[in-house]
């Protein structure tokens, strides 16, 4: 079996749906007895009075966009979900049918706001947490 380069592997992963990629990660974890973990975000405290950093709550920098309802224009909502997530038609339809469901997870504030605006423009009800 020929060894694939990192670029070739990435090209293969780009063609996979999120569900297929998730299944791959699970199989990879089982095969090599490892666990994929998200990197921990470093919290940087601003210089100030002693104890102020401990009392201050860290600012939220990751947001989840949750679809709470499809509204009247379900097909338009499915199209927007596909654009935002690169899911296939079947997966996007299942996500929309199974509301409330997260569409995007742990994204930046501006990306969450744009996604919310797009989904609401298509007639969906959306919540950002």
GROMACS .gro file of N, CA, C and O in nm:
model
  516
    1UNK      N    1   0.084  -0.118   0.000
    1UNK     CA    2   0.000   0.000   0.000
    1UNK      C    3   0.089   0.124   0.000
    1UNK      O    4   0.181   0.135   0.080
    2UNK      N    5   0.063   0.215  -0.089
    2UNK     CA    6   0.142   0.337  -0.100
    2UNK      C    7   0.111   0.430   0.016
    2UNK      O    8  -0.004   0.442   0.059
    3UNK      N    9   0.213   0.495   0.065
    3UNK     CA   10   0.197   0.589   0.175
    3UNK      C   11   0.144   0.722   0.120
    3UNK      O   12   0.196   0.774   0.021
    4UNK      N   13   0.039   0.776   0.182
    4UNK     CA   14  -0.020   0.902   0.137
    4UNK      C   15   0.049   1.019   0.208
    4UNK      O   16   0.081   1.011   0.326
    5UNK      N   17   0.068   1.127   0.135
    5UNK     CA   18   0.125   1.247   0.196
    5UNK      C   19   0.017   1.317   0.278
    5UNK      O   20  -0.102   1.287   0.267
    6UNK      N   21   0.058   1.412   0.360
    6UNK     CA   22  -0.038   1.486   0.441
    6UNK      C   23  -0.136   1.563   0.352
    6UNK      O   24  -0.255   1.571   0.382
    7UNK      N   25  -0.086   1.619   0.241
    7UNK     CA   26  -0.174   1.693   0.150
    7UNK      C   27  -0.278   1.599   0.087
    7UNK      O   28  -0.394   1.637   0.069
    8UNK      N   29  -0.237   1.478   0.053
    8UNK     CA   30  -0.329   1.382  -0.005
    8UNK      C   31  -0.435   1.340   0.097
    8UNK      O   32  -0.553   1.325   0.064
    9UNK      N   33  -0.393   1.322   0.222
    9UNK     CA   34  -0.489   1.288   0.327
    9UNK      C   35  -0.589   1.401   0.348
    9UNK      O   36  -0.711   1.377   0.360
   10UNK      N   37  -0.540   1.525   0.352
   10UNK     CA   38  -0.629   1.639   0.369
   10UNK      C   39  -0.728   1.649   0.253
   10UNK      O   40  -0.846   1.681   0.273
   11UNK      N   41  -0.683   1.620   0.134
   11UNK     CA   42  -0.772   1.622   0.018
   11UNK      C   43  -0.883   1.518   0.034
   11UNK      O   44  -0.999   1.544  -0.001
   12UNK      N   45  -0.850   1.402   0.089
   12UNK     CA   46  -0.951   1.299   0.112
   12UNK      C   47  -1.051   1.344   0.219
   12UNK      O   48  -1.171   1.323   0.206
   13UNK      N   49  -1.000   1.406   0.326
   13UNK     CA   50  -1.088   1.452   0.434
   13UNK      C   51  -1.182   1.562   0.386
   13UNK      O   52  -1.295   1.573   0.432
   14UNK      N   53  -1.136   1.648   0.293
   14UNK     CA   54  -1.220   1.756   0.241
   14UNK      C   55  -1.343   1.702   0.170
   14UNK      O   56  -1.447   1.767   0.167
   15UNK      N   57  -1.333   1.584   0.114
   15UNK     CA   58  -1.445   1.525   0.039
   15UNK      C   59  -1.547   1.459   0.131
   15UNK      O   60  -1.656   1.425   0.088
   16UNK      N   61  -1.514   1.440   0.259
   16UNK     CA   62  -1.603   1.371   0.352
   16UNK      C   63  -1.705   1.468   0.411
   16UNK      O   64  -1.677   1.586   0.428
   17UNK      N   65  -1.823   1.415   0.444
   17UNK     CA   66  -1.921   1.494   0.517
   17UNK      C   67  -1.879   1.496   0.664
   17UNK      O   68  -1.792   1.418   0.707
   18UNK      N   69  -1.940   1.583   0.741
   18UNK     CA   70  -1.906   1.590   0.883
   18UNK      C   71  -1.938   1.459   0.956
   18UNK      O   72  -1.865   1.418   1.044
   19UNK      N   73  -2.044   1.395   0.916
   19UNK     CA   74  -2.081   1.268   0.980
   19UNK      C   75  -1.978   1.161   0.948
   19UNK      O   76  -1.936   1.085   1.035
   20UNK      N   77  -1.934   1.155   0.822
   20UNK     CA   78  -1.832   1.058   0.783
   20UNK      C   79  -1.701   1.085   0.857
   20UNK      O   80  -1.635   0.993   0.904
   21UNK      N   81  -1.666   1.212   0.869
   21UNK     CA   82  -1.544   1.249   0.939
   21UNK      C   83  -1.553   1.214   1.088
   21UNK      O   84  -1.457   1.164   1.147
   22UNK      N   85  -1.669   1.235   1.146
   22UNK     CA   86  -1.690   1.199   1.287
   22UNK      C   87  -1.675   1.049   1.308
   22UNK      O   88  -1.612   1.004   1.404
   23UNK      N   89  -1.732   0.970   1.217
   23UNK     CA   90  -1.718   0.824   1.225
   23UNK      C   91  -1.571   0.783   1.212
   23UNK      O   92  -1.524   0.694   1.282
   24UNK      N   93  -1.499   0.851   1.122
   24UNK     CA   94  -1.356   0.821   1.105
   24UNK      C   95  -1.279   0.847   1.234
   24UNK      O   96  -1.196   0.767   1.276
   25UNK      N   97  -1.307   0.960   1.298
   25UNK     CA   98  -1.237   0.994   1.422
   25UNK      C   99  -1.263   0.889   1.529
   25UNK      O  100  -1.172   0.847   1.600
   26UNK      N  101  -1.388   0.842   1.538
   26UNK     CA  102  -1.422   0.739   1.637
   26UNK      C  103  -1.344   0.611   1.610
   26UNK      O  104  -1.288   0.549   1.702
   27UNK      N  105  -1.338   0.571   1.483
   27UNK     CA  106  -1.264   0.449   1.448
   27UNK      C  107  -1.115   0.467   1.473
   27UNK      O  108  -1.047   0.375   1.519
   28UNK      N  109  -1.063   0.586   1.444
   28UNK     CA  110  -0.921   0.616   1.468
   28UNK      C  111  -0.890   0.606   1.617
   28UNK      O  112  -0.789   0.547   1.657
   29UNK      N  113  -0.978   0.662   1.700
   29UNK     CA  114  -0.959   0.657   1.845
   29UNK      C  115  -0.959   0.512   1.895
   29UNK      O  116  -0.877   0.476   1.979
   30UNK      N  117  -1.051   0.430   1.843
   30UNK     CA  118  -1.058   0.290   1.885
   30UNK      C  119  -0.935   0.213   1.840
   30UNK      O  120  -0.876   0.137   1.917
   31UNK      N  121  -0.894   0.233   1.716
   31UNK     CA  122  -0.781   0.159   1.659
   31UNK      C  123  -0.651   0.187   1.734
   31UNK      O  124  -0.573   0.098   1.764
   32UNK      N  125  -0.624   0.314   1.765
   32UNK     CA  126  -0.498   0.353   1.825
   32UNK      C  127  -0.509   0.382   1.975
   32UNK      O  128  -0.414   0.429   2.036
   33UNK      N  129  -0.626   0.353   2.032
   33UNK     CA  130  -0.650   0.371   2.175
   33UNK      C  131  -0.609   0.511   2.222
   33UNK      O  132  -0.531   0.528   2.316
   34UNK      N  133  -0.660   0.611   2.151
   34UNK     CA  134  -0.635   0.751   2.186
   34UNK      C  135  -0.768   0.823   2.194
   34UNK      O  136  -0.872   0.769   2.156
   35UNK      N  137  -0.764   0.946   2.242
   35UNK     CA  138  -0.884   1.025   2.252
   35UNK      C  139  -0.857   1.162   2.195
   35UNK      O  140  -0.763   1.230   2.237
   36UNK      N  141  -0.936   1.205   2.097
   36UNK     CA  142  -0.921   1.337   2.039
   36UNK      C  143  -0.983   1.438   2.134
   36UNK      O  144  -1.097   1.423   2.175
   37UNK      N  145  -0.906   1.539   2.170
   37UNK     CA  146  -0.954   1.641   2.262
   37UNK      C  147  -0.931   1.778   2.202
   37UNK      O  148  -0.829   1.802   2.137
   38UNK      N  149  -1.025   1.868   2.223
   38UNK     CA  150  -1.010   2.005   2.174
   38UNK      C  151  -0.904   2.075   2.259
   38UNK      O  152  -0.897   2.053   2.380
   39UNK      N  153  -0.820   2.158   2.197
   39UNK     CA  154  -0.718   2.229   2.275
   39UNK      C  155  -0.784   2.326   2.372
   39UNK      O  156  -0.884   2.388   2.340
   40UNK      N  157  -0.726   2.335   2.490
   40UNK     CA  158  -0.781   2.425   2.591
   40UNK      C  159  -0.744   2.569   2.556
   40UNK      O  160  -0.631   2.597   2.519
   41UNK      N  161  -0.840   2.658   2.565
   41UNK     CA  162  -0.815   2.799   2.535
   41UNK      C  163  -0.747   2.863   2.655
   41UNK      O  164  -0.790   2.848   2.769
   42UNK      N  165  -0.639   2.933   2.629
   42UNK     CA  166  -0.566   3.001   2.736
   42UNK      C  167  -0.641   3.129   2.773
   42UNK      O  168  -0.681   3.205   2.687
   43UNK      N  169  -0.661   3.150   2.900
   43UNK     CA  170  -0.728   3.270   2.947
   43UNK      C  171  -0.621   3.369   2.990
   43UNK      O  172  -0.538   3.340   3.075
   44UNK      N  173  -0.621   3.485   2.928
   44UNK     CA  174  -0.523   3.587   2.958
   44UNK      C  175  -0.592   3.695   3.039
   44UNK      O  176  -0.688   3.755   2.994
   45UNK      N  177  -0.540   3.721   3.159
   45UNK     CA  178  -0.599   3.822   3.246
   45UNK      C  179  -0.531   3.955   3.221
   45UNK      O  180  -0.410   3.963   3.204
   46UNK      N  181  -0.611   4.061   3.218
   46UNK     CA  182  -0.557   4.195   3.200
   46UNK      C  183  -0.491   4.239   3.331
   46UNK      O  184  -0.538   4.205   3.439
   47UNK      N  185  -0.380   4.314   3.322
   47UNK     CA  186  -0.314   4.360   3.445
   47UNK      C  187  -0.407   4.455   3.520
   47UNK      O  188  -0.477   4.537   3.461
   48UNK      N  189  -0.410   4.442   3.651
   48UNK     CA  190  -0.499   4.526   3.731
   48UNK      C  191  -0.471   4.504   3.878
   48UNK      O  192  -0.364   4.459   3.918
   49UNK      N  193  -0.566   4.533   3.959
   49UNK     CA  194  -0.551   4.518   4.103
   49UNK      C  195  -0.541   4.370   4.138
   49UNK      O  196  -0.599   4.285   4.072
   50UNK      N  197  -0.466   4.337   4.244
   50UNK     CA  198  -0.455   4.197   4.284
   50UNK      C  199  -0.593   4.141   4.317
   50UNK      O  200  -0.674   4.205   4.382
   51UNK      N  201  -0.620   4.021   4.269
   51UNK     CA  202  -0.748   3.957   4.294
   51UNK      C  203  -0.854   3.994   4.194
   51UNK      O  204  -0.958   3.930   4.187
   52UNK      N  205  -0.832   4.097   4.115
   52UNK     CA  206  -0.932   4.140   4.017
   52UNK      C  207  -0.948   4.034   3.908
   52UNK      O  208  -1.057   4.011   3.860
   53UNK      N  209  -0.839   3.972   3.870
   53UNK     CA  210  -0.845   3.870   3.765
   53UNK      C  211  -0.924   3.749   3.813
   53UNK      O  212  -0.994   3.686   3.735
   54UNK      N  213  -0.913   3.714   3.939
   54UNK     CA  214  -0.983   3.599   3.992
   54UNK      C  215  -1.133   3.626   4.000
   54UNK      O  216  -1.214   3.535   3.983
   55UNK      N  217  -1.171   3.751   4.026
   55UNK     CA  218  -1.312   3.785   4.039
   55UNK      C  219  -1.379   3.806   3.904
   55UNK      O  220  -1.498   3.782   3.890
   56UNK      N  221  -1.303   3.853   3.805
   56UNK     CA  222  -1.360   3.881   3.673
   56UNK      C  223  -1.392   3.751   3.601
   56UNK      O  224  -1.315   3.656   3.603
   57UNK      N  225  -1.507   3.748   3.537
   57UNK     CA  226  -1.547   3.632   3.461
   57UNK      C  227  -1.483   3.640   3.322
   57UNK      O  228  -1.482   3.745   3.261
   58UNK      N  229  -1.428   3.529   3.271
   58UNK     CA  230  -1.366   3.536   3.139
   58UNK      C  231  -1.469   3.565   3.031
   58UNK      O  232  -1.582   3.517   3.037
   59UNK      N  233  -1.428   3.646   2.934
   59UNK     CA  234  -1.519   3.682   2.825
   59UNK      C  235  -1.539   3.563   2.733
   59UNK      O  236  -1.446   3.493   2.697
   60UNK      N  237  -1.663   3.540   2.694
   60UNK     CA  238  -1.695   3.427   2.607
   60UNK      C  239  -1.647   3.458   2.466
   60UNK      O  240  -1.677   3.562   2.410
   61UNK      N  241  -1.567   3.366   2.409
   61UNK     CA  242  -1.517   3.388   2.274
   61UNK      C  243  -1.561   3.278   2.177
   61UNK      O  244  -1.528   3.282   2.060
   62UNK      N  245  -1.636   3.181   2.226
   62UNK     CA  246  -1.688   3.074   2.141
   62UNK      C  247  -1.839   3.064   2.162
   62UNK      O  248  -1.887   3.066   2.275
   63UNK      N  249  -1.910   3.055   2.051
   63UNK     CA  250  -2.056   3.055   2.057
   63UNK      C  251  -2.112   2.937   1.980
   63UNK      O  252  -2.050   2.889   1.885
   64UNK      N  253  -2.230   2.892   2.021
   64UNK     CA  254  -2.303   2.787   1.951
   64UNK      C  255  -2.426   2.849   1.886
   64UNK      O  256  -2.496   2.928   1.949
   65UNK      N  257  -2.450   2.814   1.760
   65UNK     CA  258  -2.568   2.860   1.688
   65UNK      C  259  -2.666   2.744   1.686
   65UNK      O  260  -2.638   2.639   1.628
   66UNK      N  261  -2.780   2.762   1.754
   66UNK     CA  262  -2.877   2.654   1.770
   66UNK      C  263  -3.004   2.687   1.693
   66UNK      O  264  -3.065   2.792   1.714
   67UNK      N  265  -3.042   2.597   1.604
   67UNK     CA  266  -3.165   2.611   1.527
   67UNK      C  267  -3.280   2.564   1.615
   67UNK      O  268  -3.284   2.449   1.658
   68UNK      N  269  -3.373   2.655   1.647
   68UNK     CA  270  -3.483   2.619   1.736
   68UNK      C  271  -3.613   2.594   1.661
   68UNK      O  272  -3.705   2.536   1.717
   69UNK      N  273  -3.620   2.636   1.535
   69UNK     CA  274  -3.739   2.611   1.455
   69UNK      C  275  -3.713   2.642   1.309
   69UNK      O  276  -3.638   2.734   1.277
   70UNK      N  277  -3.776   2.566   1.219
   70UNK     CA  278  -3.752   2.584   1.076
   70UNK      C  279  -3.841   2.691   1.015
   70UNK      O  280  -3.808   2.746   0.911
   71UNK      N  281  -3.952   2.720   1.076
   71UNK     CA  282  -4.043   2.819   1.021
   71UNK      C  283  -4.120   2.765   0.901
   71UNK      O  284  -4.128   2.645   0.878
   72UNK      N  285  -4.175   2.856   0.822
   72UNK     CA  286  -4.258   2.819   0.707
   72UNK      C  287  -4.177   2.779   0.585
   72UNK      O  288  -4.222   2.702   0.502
   73UNK      N  289  -4.056   2.833   0.571
   73UNK     CA  290  -3.974   2.809   0.453
   73UNK      C  291  -3.864   2.708   0.484
   73UNK      O  292  -3.746   2.738   0.482
   74UNK      N  293  -3.906   2.587   0.509
   74UNK     CA  294  -3.815   2.480   0.551
   74UNK      C  295  -3.707   2.452   0.446
   74UNK      O  296  -3.591   2.430   0.481
   75UNK      N  297  -3.742   2.454   0.320
   75UNK     CA  298  -3.645   2.425   0.213
   75UNK      C  299  -3.536   2.532   0.212
   75UNK      O  300  -3.417   2.500   0.197
   76UNK      N  301  -3.575   2.659   0.229
   76UNK     CA  302  -3.476   2.767   0.233
   76UNK      C  303  -3.382   2.748   0.352
   76UNK      O  304  -3.262   2.771   0.342
   77UNK      N  305  -3.437   2.707   0.465
   77UNK     CA  306  -3.356   2.686   0.585
   77UNK      C  307  -3.257   2.572   0.561
   77UNK      O  308  -3.140   2.582   0.599
   78UNK      N  309  -3.302   2.465   0.497
   78UNK     CA  310  -3.213   2.353   0.466
   78UNK      C  311  -3.098   2.400   0.377
   78UNK      O  312  -2.982   2.363   0.398
   79UNK      N  313  -3.128   2.484   0.279
   79UNK     CA  314  -3.024   2.536   0.190
   79UNK      C  315  -2.920   2.617   0.268
   79UNK      O  316  -2.800   2.603   0.246
   80UNK      N  317  -2.967   2.701   0.359
   80UNK     CA  318  -2.875   2.783   0.438
   80UNK      C  319  -2.791   2.694   0.530
   80UNK      O  320  -2.670   2.715   0.545
   81UNK      N  321  -2.852   2.593   0.591
   81UNK     CA  322  -2.778   2.501   0.677
   81UNK      C  323  -2.669   2.432   0.597
   81UNK      O  324  -2.555   2.418   0.643
   82UNK      N  325  -2.699   2.391   0.475
   82UNK     CA  326  -2.599   2.326   0.389
   82UNK      C  327  -2.484   2.421   0.359
   82UNK      O  328  -2.368   2.382   0.359
   83UNK      N  329  -2.516   2.549   0.333
   83UNK     CA  330  -2.411   2.648   0.305
   83UNK      C  331  -2.322   2.670   0.426
   83UNK      O  332  -2.201   2.680   0.414
   84UNK      N  333  -2.381   2.674   0.544
   84UNK     CA  334  -2.305   2.702   0.666
   84UNK      C  335  -2.220   2.583   0.711
   84UNK      O  336  -2.113   2.602   0.769
   85UNK      N  337  -2.269   2.462   0.688
   85UNK     CA  338  -2.204   2.345   0.747
   85UNK      C  339  -2.136   2.253   0.649
   85UNK      O  340  -2.062   2.165   0.690
   86UNK      N  341  -2.163   2.266   0.523
   86UNK     CA  342  -2.116   2.174   0.419
   86UNK      C  343  -2.169   2.032   0.440
   86UNK      O  344  -2.107   1.935   0.399
   87UNK      N  345  -2.285   2.021   0.503
   87UNK     CA  346  -2.351   1.892   0.517
   87UNK      C  347  -2.417   1.855   0.384
   87UNK      O  348  -2.448   1.942   0.303
   88UNK      N  349  -2.440   1.728   0.367
   88UNK     CA  350  -2.515   1.682   0.251
   88UNK      C  351  -2.663   1.714   0.269
   88UNK      O  352  -2.707   1.754   0.377
   89UNK      N  353  -2.740   1.694   0.165
   89UNK     CA  354  -2.882   1.726   0.168
   89UNK      C  355  -2.956   1.647   0.276
   89UNK      O  356  -3.033   1.702   0.355
   90UNK      N  357  -2.927   1.518   0.284
   90UNK     CA  358  -2.995   1.432   0.381
   90UNK      C  359  -2.961   1.475   0.524
   90UNK      O  360  -3.050   1.486   0.609
   91UNK      N  361  -2.833   1.499   0.551
   91UNK     CA  362  -2.791   1.538   0.685
   91UNK      C  363  -2.850   1.673   0.725
   91UNK      O  364  -2.893   1.692   0.839
   92UNK      N  365  -2.852   1.768   0.631
   92UNK     CA  366  -2.907   1.900   0.660
   92UNK      C  367  -3.057   1.890   0.688
   92UNK      O  368  -3.109   1.954   0.779
   93UNK      N  369  -3.128   1.807   0.610
   93UNK     CA  370  -3.272   1.789   0.631
   93UNK      C  371  -3.298   1.727   0.769
   93UNK      O  372  -3.388   1.769   0.841
   94UNK      N  373  -3.217   1.627   0.806
   94UNK     CA  374  -3.234   1.564   0.937
   94UNK      C  375  -3.208   1.664   1.049
   94UNK      O  376  -3.278   1.663   1.151
   95UNK      N  377  -3.109   1.751   1.031
   95UNK     CA  378  -3.079   1.852   1.132
   95UNK      C  379  -3.198   1.947   1.147
   95UNK      O  380  -3.241   1.976   1.258
   96UNK      N  381  -3.252   1.993   1.036
   96UNK     CA  382  -3.366   2.086   1.039
   96UNK      C  383  -3.490   2.018   1.097
   96UNK      O  384  -3.563   2.077   1.175
   97UNK      N  385  -3.514   1.892   1.059
   97UNK     CA  386  -3.630   1.819   1.111
   97UNK      C  387  -3.619   1.791   1.260
   97UNK      O  388  -3.721   1.780   1.328
   98UNK      N  389  -3.498   1.779   1.312
   98UNK     CA  390  -3.478   1.743   1.452
   98UNK      C  391  -3.455   1.860   1.545
   98UNK      O  392  -3.386   1.847   1.645
   99UNK      N  393  -3.508   1.978   1.511
   99UNK     CA  394  -3.485   2.095   1.594
   99UNK      C  395  -3.543   2.076   1.733
   99UNK      O  396  -3.640   2.003   1.748
  100UNK      N  397  -3.487   2.133   1.836
  100UNK     CA  398  -3.370   2.221   1.835
  100UNK      C  399  -3.239   2.141   1.826
  100UNK      O  400  -3.222   2.041   1.896
  101UNK      N  401  -3.152   2.187   1.738
  101UNK     CA  402  -3.022   2.123   1.717
  101UNK      C  403  -2.918   2.231   1.692
  101UNK      O  404  -2.946   2.333   1.631
  102UNK      N  405  -2.793   2.208   1.736
  102UNK     CA  406  -2.687   2.303   1.705
  102UNK      C  407  -2.647   2.292   1.557
  102UNK      O  408  -2.630   2.182   1.506
  103UNK      N  409  -2.637   2.406   1.491
  103UNK     CA  410  -2.593   2.410   1.352
  103UNK      C  411  -2.442   2.430   1.349
  103UNK      O  412  -2.370   2.360   1.278
  104UNK      N  413  -2.394   2.524   1.427
  104UNK     CA  414  -2.250   2.550   1.440
  104UNK      C  415  -2.215   2.549   1.589
  104UNK      O  416  -2.291   2.599   1.671
  105UNK      N  417  -2.099   2.495   1.621
  105UNK     CA  418  -2.056   2.492   1.760
  105UNK      C  419  -1.917   2.553   1.772
  105UNK      O  420  -1.831   2.534   1.686
  106UNK      N  421  -1.899   2.627   1.880
  106UNK     CA  422  -1.770   2.687   1.914
  106UNK      C  423  -1.712   2.770   1.800
  106UNK      O  424  -1.601   2.747   1.755
  107UNK      N  425  -1.791   2.866   1.754
  107UNK     CA  426  -1.746   2.956   1.648
  107UNK      C  427  -1.731   3.097   1.706
  107UNK      O  428  -1.783   3.127   1.813
  108UNK      N  429  -1.660   3.181   1.635
  108UNK     CA  430  -1.638   3.319   1.678
  108UNK      C  431  -1.770   3.397   1.676
  108UNK      O  432  -1.865   3.359   1.608
  109UNK      N  433  -1.773   3.506   1.751
  109UNK     CA  434  -1.894   3.588   1.764
  109UNK      C  435  -1.944   3.636   1.628
  109UNK      O  436  -2.062   3.627   1.599
  110UNK      N  437  -1.852   3.687   1.543
  110UNK     CA  438  -1.896   3.739   1.414
  110UNK      C  439  -1.952   3.629   1.325
  110UNK      O  440  -2.050   3.649   1.254
  111UNK      N  441  -1.891   3.509   1.328
  111UNK     CA  442  -1.942   3.397   1.249
  111UNK      C  443  -2.079   3.353   1.300
  111UNK      O  444  -2.169   3.321   1.221
  112UNK      N  445  -2.097   3.354   1.432
  112UNK     CA  446  -2.226   3.317   1.490
  112UNK      C  447  -2.334   3.417   1.451
  112UNK      O  448  -2.446   3.379   1.418
  113UNK      N  449  -2.299   3.546   1.453
  113UNK     CA  450  -2.396   3.650   1.416
  113UNK      C  451  -2.436   3.639   1.268
  113UNK      O  452  -2.553   3.653   1.234
  114UNK      N  453  -2.336   3.613   1.181
  114UNK     CA  454  -2.366   3.599   1.038
  114UNK      C  455  -2.455   3.477   1.013
  114UNK      O  456  -2.549   3.483   0.934
  115UNK      N  457  -2.426   3.366   1.082
  115UNK     CA  458  -2.506   3.245   1.066
  115UNK      C  459  -2.648   3.270   1.114
  115UNK      O  460  -2.745   3.230   1.049
  116UNK      N  461  -2.662   3.337   1.227
  116UNK     CA  462  -2.795   3.367   1.281
  116UNK      C  463  -2.873   3.454   1.183
  116UNK      O  464  -2.990   3.427   1.155
  117UNK      N  465  -2.806   3.556   1.128
  117UNK     CA  466  -2.871   3.646   1.033
  117UNK      C  467  -2.916   3.569   0.908
  117UNK      O  468  -3.028   3.589   0.860
  118UNK      N  469  -2.831   3.481   0.857
  118UNK     CA  470  -2.866   3.403   0.738
  118UNK      C  471  -2.985   3.311   0.763
  118UNK      O  472  -3.076   3.302   0.681
  119UNK      N  473  -2.982   3.242   0.877
  119UNK     CA  474  -3.090   3.149   0.910
  119UNK      C  475  -3.222   3.222   0.933
  119UNK      O  476  -3.327   3.178   0.889
  120UNK      N  477  -3.214   3.335   1.004
  120UNK     CA  478  -3.336   3.411   1.028
  120UNK      C  479  -3.389   3.470   0.898
  120UNK      O  480  -3.510   3.482   0.879
  121UNK      N  481  -3.299   3.507   0.807
  121UNK     CA  482  -3.340   3.557   0.676
  121UNK      C  483  -3.416   3.453   0.596
  121UNK      O  484  -3.501   3.485   0.513
  122UNK      N  485  -3.383   3.324   0.620
  122UNK     CA  486  -3.452   3.215   0.552
  122UNK      C  487  -3.582   3.176   0.622
  122UNK      O  488  -3.654   3.090   0.575
  123UNK      N  489  -3.610   3.238   0.738
  123UNK     CA  490  -3.736   3.212   0.807
  123UNK      C  491  -3.724   3.122   0.930
  123UNK      O  492  -3.823   3.086   0.989
  124UNK      N  493  -3.602   3.088   0.970
  124UNK     CA  494  -3.583   3.001   1.086
  124UNK      C  495  -3.576   3.081   1.213
  124UNK      O  496  -3.546   3.201   1.212
  125UNK      N  497  -3.602   3.016   1.326
  125UNK     CA  498  -3.578   3.079   1.456
  125UNK      C  499  -3.448   3.020   1.510
  125UNK      O  500  -3.428   2.900   1.507
  126UNK      N  501  -3.361   3.110   1.558
  126UNK     CA  502  -3.224   3.073   1.594
  126UNK      C  503  -3.189   3.132   1.730
  126UNK      O  504  -3.236   3.241   1.765
  127UNK      N  505  -3.106   3.062   1.801
  127UNK     CA  506  -3.057   3.106   1.931
  127UNK      C  507  -2.906   3.095   1.932
  127UNK      O  508  -2.850   2.998   1.882
  128UNK      N  509  -2.836   3.197   1.984
  128UNK     CA  510  -2.691   3.193   1.996
  128UNK      C  511  -2.657   3.186   2.144
  128UNK      O  512  -2.701   3.268   2.223
  129UNK      N  513  -2.580   3.085   2.179
  129UNK     CA  514  -2.540   3.068   2.320
  129UNK      C  515  -2.389   3.077   2.330
  129UNK      O  516  -2.317   3.030   2.250
   0.00000   0.00000   0.00000
